[in-house]
XYZ file of C-alpha atoms in Angstrom:
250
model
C 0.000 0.000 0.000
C 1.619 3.837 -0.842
C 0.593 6.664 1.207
C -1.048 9.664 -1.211
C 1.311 12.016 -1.217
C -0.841 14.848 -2.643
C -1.446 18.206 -0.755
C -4.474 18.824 0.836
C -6.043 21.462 -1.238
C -8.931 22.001 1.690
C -6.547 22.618 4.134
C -4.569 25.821 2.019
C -1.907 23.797 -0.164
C -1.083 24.356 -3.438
C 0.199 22.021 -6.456
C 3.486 22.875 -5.467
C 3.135 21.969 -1.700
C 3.664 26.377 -0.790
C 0.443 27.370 -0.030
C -2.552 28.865 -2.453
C -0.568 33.052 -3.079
C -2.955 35.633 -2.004
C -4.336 37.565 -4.686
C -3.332 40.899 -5.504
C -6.936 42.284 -4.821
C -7.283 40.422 -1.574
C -4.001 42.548 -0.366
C -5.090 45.567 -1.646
C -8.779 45.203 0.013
C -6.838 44.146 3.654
C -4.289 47.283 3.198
C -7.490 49.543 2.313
C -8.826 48.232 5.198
C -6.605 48.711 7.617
C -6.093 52.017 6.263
C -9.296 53.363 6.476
C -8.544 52.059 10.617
C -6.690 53.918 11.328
C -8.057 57.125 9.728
C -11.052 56.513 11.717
C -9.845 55.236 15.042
C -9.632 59.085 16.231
C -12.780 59.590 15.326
C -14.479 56.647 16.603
C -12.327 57.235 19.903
C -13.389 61.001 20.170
C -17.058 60.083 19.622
C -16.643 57.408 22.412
C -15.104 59.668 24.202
C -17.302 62.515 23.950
C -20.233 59.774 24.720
C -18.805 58.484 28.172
C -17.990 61.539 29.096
C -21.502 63.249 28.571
C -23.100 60.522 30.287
C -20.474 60.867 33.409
C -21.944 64.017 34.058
C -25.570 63.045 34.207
C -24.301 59.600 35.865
C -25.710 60.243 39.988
C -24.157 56.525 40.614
C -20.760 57.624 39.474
C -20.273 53.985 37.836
C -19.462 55.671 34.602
C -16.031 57.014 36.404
C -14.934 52.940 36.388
C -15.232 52.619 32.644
C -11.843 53.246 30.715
C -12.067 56.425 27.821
C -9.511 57.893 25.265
C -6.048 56.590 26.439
C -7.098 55.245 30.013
C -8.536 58.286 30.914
C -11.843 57.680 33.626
C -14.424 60.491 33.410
C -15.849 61.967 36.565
C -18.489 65.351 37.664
C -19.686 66.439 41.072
C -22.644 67.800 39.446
C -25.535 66.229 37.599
C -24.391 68.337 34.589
C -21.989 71.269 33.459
C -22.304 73.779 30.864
C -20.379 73.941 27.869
C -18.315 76.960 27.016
C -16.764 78.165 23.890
C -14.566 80.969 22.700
C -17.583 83.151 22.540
C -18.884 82.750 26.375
C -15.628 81.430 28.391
C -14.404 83.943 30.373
C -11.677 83.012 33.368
C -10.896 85.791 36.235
C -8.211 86.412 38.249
C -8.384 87.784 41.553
C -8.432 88.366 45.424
C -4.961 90.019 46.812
C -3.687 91.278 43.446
C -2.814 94.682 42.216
C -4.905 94.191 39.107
C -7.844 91.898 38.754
C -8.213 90.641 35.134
C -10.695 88.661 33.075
C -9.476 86.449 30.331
C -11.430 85.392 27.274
C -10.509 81.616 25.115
C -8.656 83.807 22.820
C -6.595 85.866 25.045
C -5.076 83.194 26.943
C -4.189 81.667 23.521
C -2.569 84.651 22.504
C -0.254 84.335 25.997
C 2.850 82.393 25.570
C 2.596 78.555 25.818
C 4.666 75.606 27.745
C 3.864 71.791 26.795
C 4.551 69.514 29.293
C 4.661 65.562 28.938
C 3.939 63.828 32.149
C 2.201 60.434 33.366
C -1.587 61.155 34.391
C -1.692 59.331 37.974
C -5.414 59.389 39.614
C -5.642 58.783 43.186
C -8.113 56.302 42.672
C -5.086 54.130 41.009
C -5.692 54.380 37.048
C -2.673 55.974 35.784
C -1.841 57.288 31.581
C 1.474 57.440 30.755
C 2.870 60.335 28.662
C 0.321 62.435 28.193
C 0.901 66.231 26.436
C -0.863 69.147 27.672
C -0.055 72.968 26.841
C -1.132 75.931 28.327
C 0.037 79.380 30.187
C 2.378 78.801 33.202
C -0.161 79.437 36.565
C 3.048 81.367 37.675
C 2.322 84.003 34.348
C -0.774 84.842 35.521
C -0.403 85.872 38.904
C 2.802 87.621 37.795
C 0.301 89.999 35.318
C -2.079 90.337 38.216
C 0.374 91.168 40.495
C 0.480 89.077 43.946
C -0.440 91.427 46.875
C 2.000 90.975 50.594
C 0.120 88.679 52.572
C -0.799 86.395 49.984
C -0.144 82.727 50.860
C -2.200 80.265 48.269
C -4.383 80.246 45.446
C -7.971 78.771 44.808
C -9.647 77.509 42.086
C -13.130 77.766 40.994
C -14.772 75.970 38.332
C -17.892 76.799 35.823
C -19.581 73.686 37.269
C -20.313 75.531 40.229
C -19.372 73.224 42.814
C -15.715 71.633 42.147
C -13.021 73.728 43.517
C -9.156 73.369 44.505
C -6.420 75.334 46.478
C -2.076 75.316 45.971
C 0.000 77.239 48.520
C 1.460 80.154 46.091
C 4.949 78.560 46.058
C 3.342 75.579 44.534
C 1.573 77.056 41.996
C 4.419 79.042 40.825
C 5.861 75.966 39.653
C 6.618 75.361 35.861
C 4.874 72.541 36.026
C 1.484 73.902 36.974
C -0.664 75.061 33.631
C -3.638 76.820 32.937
C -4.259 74.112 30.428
C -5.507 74.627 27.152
C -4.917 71.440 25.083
C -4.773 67.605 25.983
C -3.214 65.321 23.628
C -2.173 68.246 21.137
C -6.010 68.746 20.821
C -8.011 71.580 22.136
C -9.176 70.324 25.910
C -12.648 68.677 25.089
C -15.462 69.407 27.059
C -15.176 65.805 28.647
C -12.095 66.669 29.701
C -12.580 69.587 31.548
C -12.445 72.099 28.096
C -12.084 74.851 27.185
C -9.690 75.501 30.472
C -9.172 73.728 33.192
C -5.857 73.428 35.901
C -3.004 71.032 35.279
C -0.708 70.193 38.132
C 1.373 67.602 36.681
C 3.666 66.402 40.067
C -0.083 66.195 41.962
C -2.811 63.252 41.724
C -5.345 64.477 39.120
C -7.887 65.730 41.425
C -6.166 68.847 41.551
C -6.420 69.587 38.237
C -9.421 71.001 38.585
C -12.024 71.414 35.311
C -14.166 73.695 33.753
C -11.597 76.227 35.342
C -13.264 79.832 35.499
C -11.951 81.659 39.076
C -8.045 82.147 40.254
C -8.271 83.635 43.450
C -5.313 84.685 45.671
C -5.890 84.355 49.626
C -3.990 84.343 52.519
C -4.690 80.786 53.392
C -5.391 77.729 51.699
C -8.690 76.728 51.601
C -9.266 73.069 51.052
C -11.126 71.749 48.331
C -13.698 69.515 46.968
C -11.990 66.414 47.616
C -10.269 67.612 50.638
C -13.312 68.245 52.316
C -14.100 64.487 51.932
C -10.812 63.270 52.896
C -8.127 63.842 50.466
C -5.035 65.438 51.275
C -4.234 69.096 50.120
C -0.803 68.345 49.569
C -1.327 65.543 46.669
C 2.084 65.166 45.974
C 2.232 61.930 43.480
C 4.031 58.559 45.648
C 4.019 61.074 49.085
C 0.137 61.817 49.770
C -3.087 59.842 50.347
C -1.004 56.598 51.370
C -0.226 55.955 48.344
C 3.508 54.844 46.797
C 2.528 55.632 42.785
C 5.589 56.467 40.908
C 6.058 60.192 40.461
C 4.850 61.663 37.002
C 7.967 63.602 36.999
């Protein structure tokens, strides 16, 4: 008895024992495919995005805030819901104990020279996202324009959401790592994401980045924030706050 010898033409093999070749449309079709991927990843991932993020703020459970977005990112509001600004209604003011209180519109502070930073996002909460570019003005720019007053100690921060705020001693948030952010992943700062303006302390958990930024205010004493007043620390320091032992984003 002989053994047949012949390829198995179900299982893929050719006369020659290689394989059936691909045909040239079949590679074109996969390449188109993949092509039109990864033109509309962003898209899709901005639309998903933009979804999650929407129904965060109208989420009273806060379950939405354990679902991964764009990149990692978790999506959380203190409020059932929060405006949307744009470059015609945004307006962010600076005041307290300063020589000259000021008012900035979208395009203004775009106009102001910008610093991009690349850090790691770290959340208290434990979700961290590595590398991640945001640009803005330098905090320390602003109060230098309005002028700090003798006496002043910190600085809080007031958001458009009208209930999230924050605090930094002044020496922190003269640091060059503390932005009045304006873009997120060289894209304007989505709403989602606490757009058109929101604070960006990049050696602090993320909580003290506060969104949907609208007041500076300079006091003579810090005055703790949202989160503070249920338990965080004010000094968030990334690895050296909140018992936690994260790896700095710095």
């Amino acid at each position: 008895m002989t053994r047949d010898t012949k390829p198995d033409r179900a299982a893929g093999g050719g006369a020659d024992g290689r394989g059936t070749p691909v045909g040239r449309r079949v590679v074109l079709g996969m390449l188109a495919a993949g092509a039109a991927g990864v033109a509309t990843a962003p898209f899709l991932q901005r639309t998903y995005d933009s979804t999650l993020g929407a129904a965060a703020q109208k989420d009273p459970t806060g379950l939405t805030g354990l679902l991964p977005g764009g990149g990692g990112f978790r999506y959380y509001s203190v409020t059932g819901s929060v405006p949307e600004k744009d470059a015609h209604n945004y307006r962010l003011t600076v005041g307290g104990l300063v020589r000259h209180r000021a008012s900035y519109r979208l395009a203004d502070l775009r106009r102001l020279p910008q610093t991009r930073l690349v850090r790691d996002v770290q959340c208290v909460t434990g979700w961290r996202v590595p590398h991640t570019p945001f640009e803005g003005v330098r905090l320390s720019a602003l109060l230098d324009a309005a002028g700090v007053r003798p006496g002043a100690k910190a600085v809080r921060f007031t958001c458009f959401d009208g209930a999230y705020s924050e605090s930094l001693t002044l020496e922190q948030a003269r640091r060059d790592d503390v932005l009045v952010a304006l873009r997120m992943q060289d894209e304007p700062l989505a709403h989602a994401h606490g757009g058109p303006v929101r604070l960006y302390v990049a050696p602090m958990y993320f909580y003290k980045s506060a969104k949907w930024l609208s007041g500076i205010t300079v006091t003579d004493r810090v005055e703790p924030g949202y989160w503070e007043d249920r338990g965080y620390d004010v000094d968030a320091w990334v690895g050296r706050s909140n018992g936690r032992d994260d790896a700095p984003t710095t």
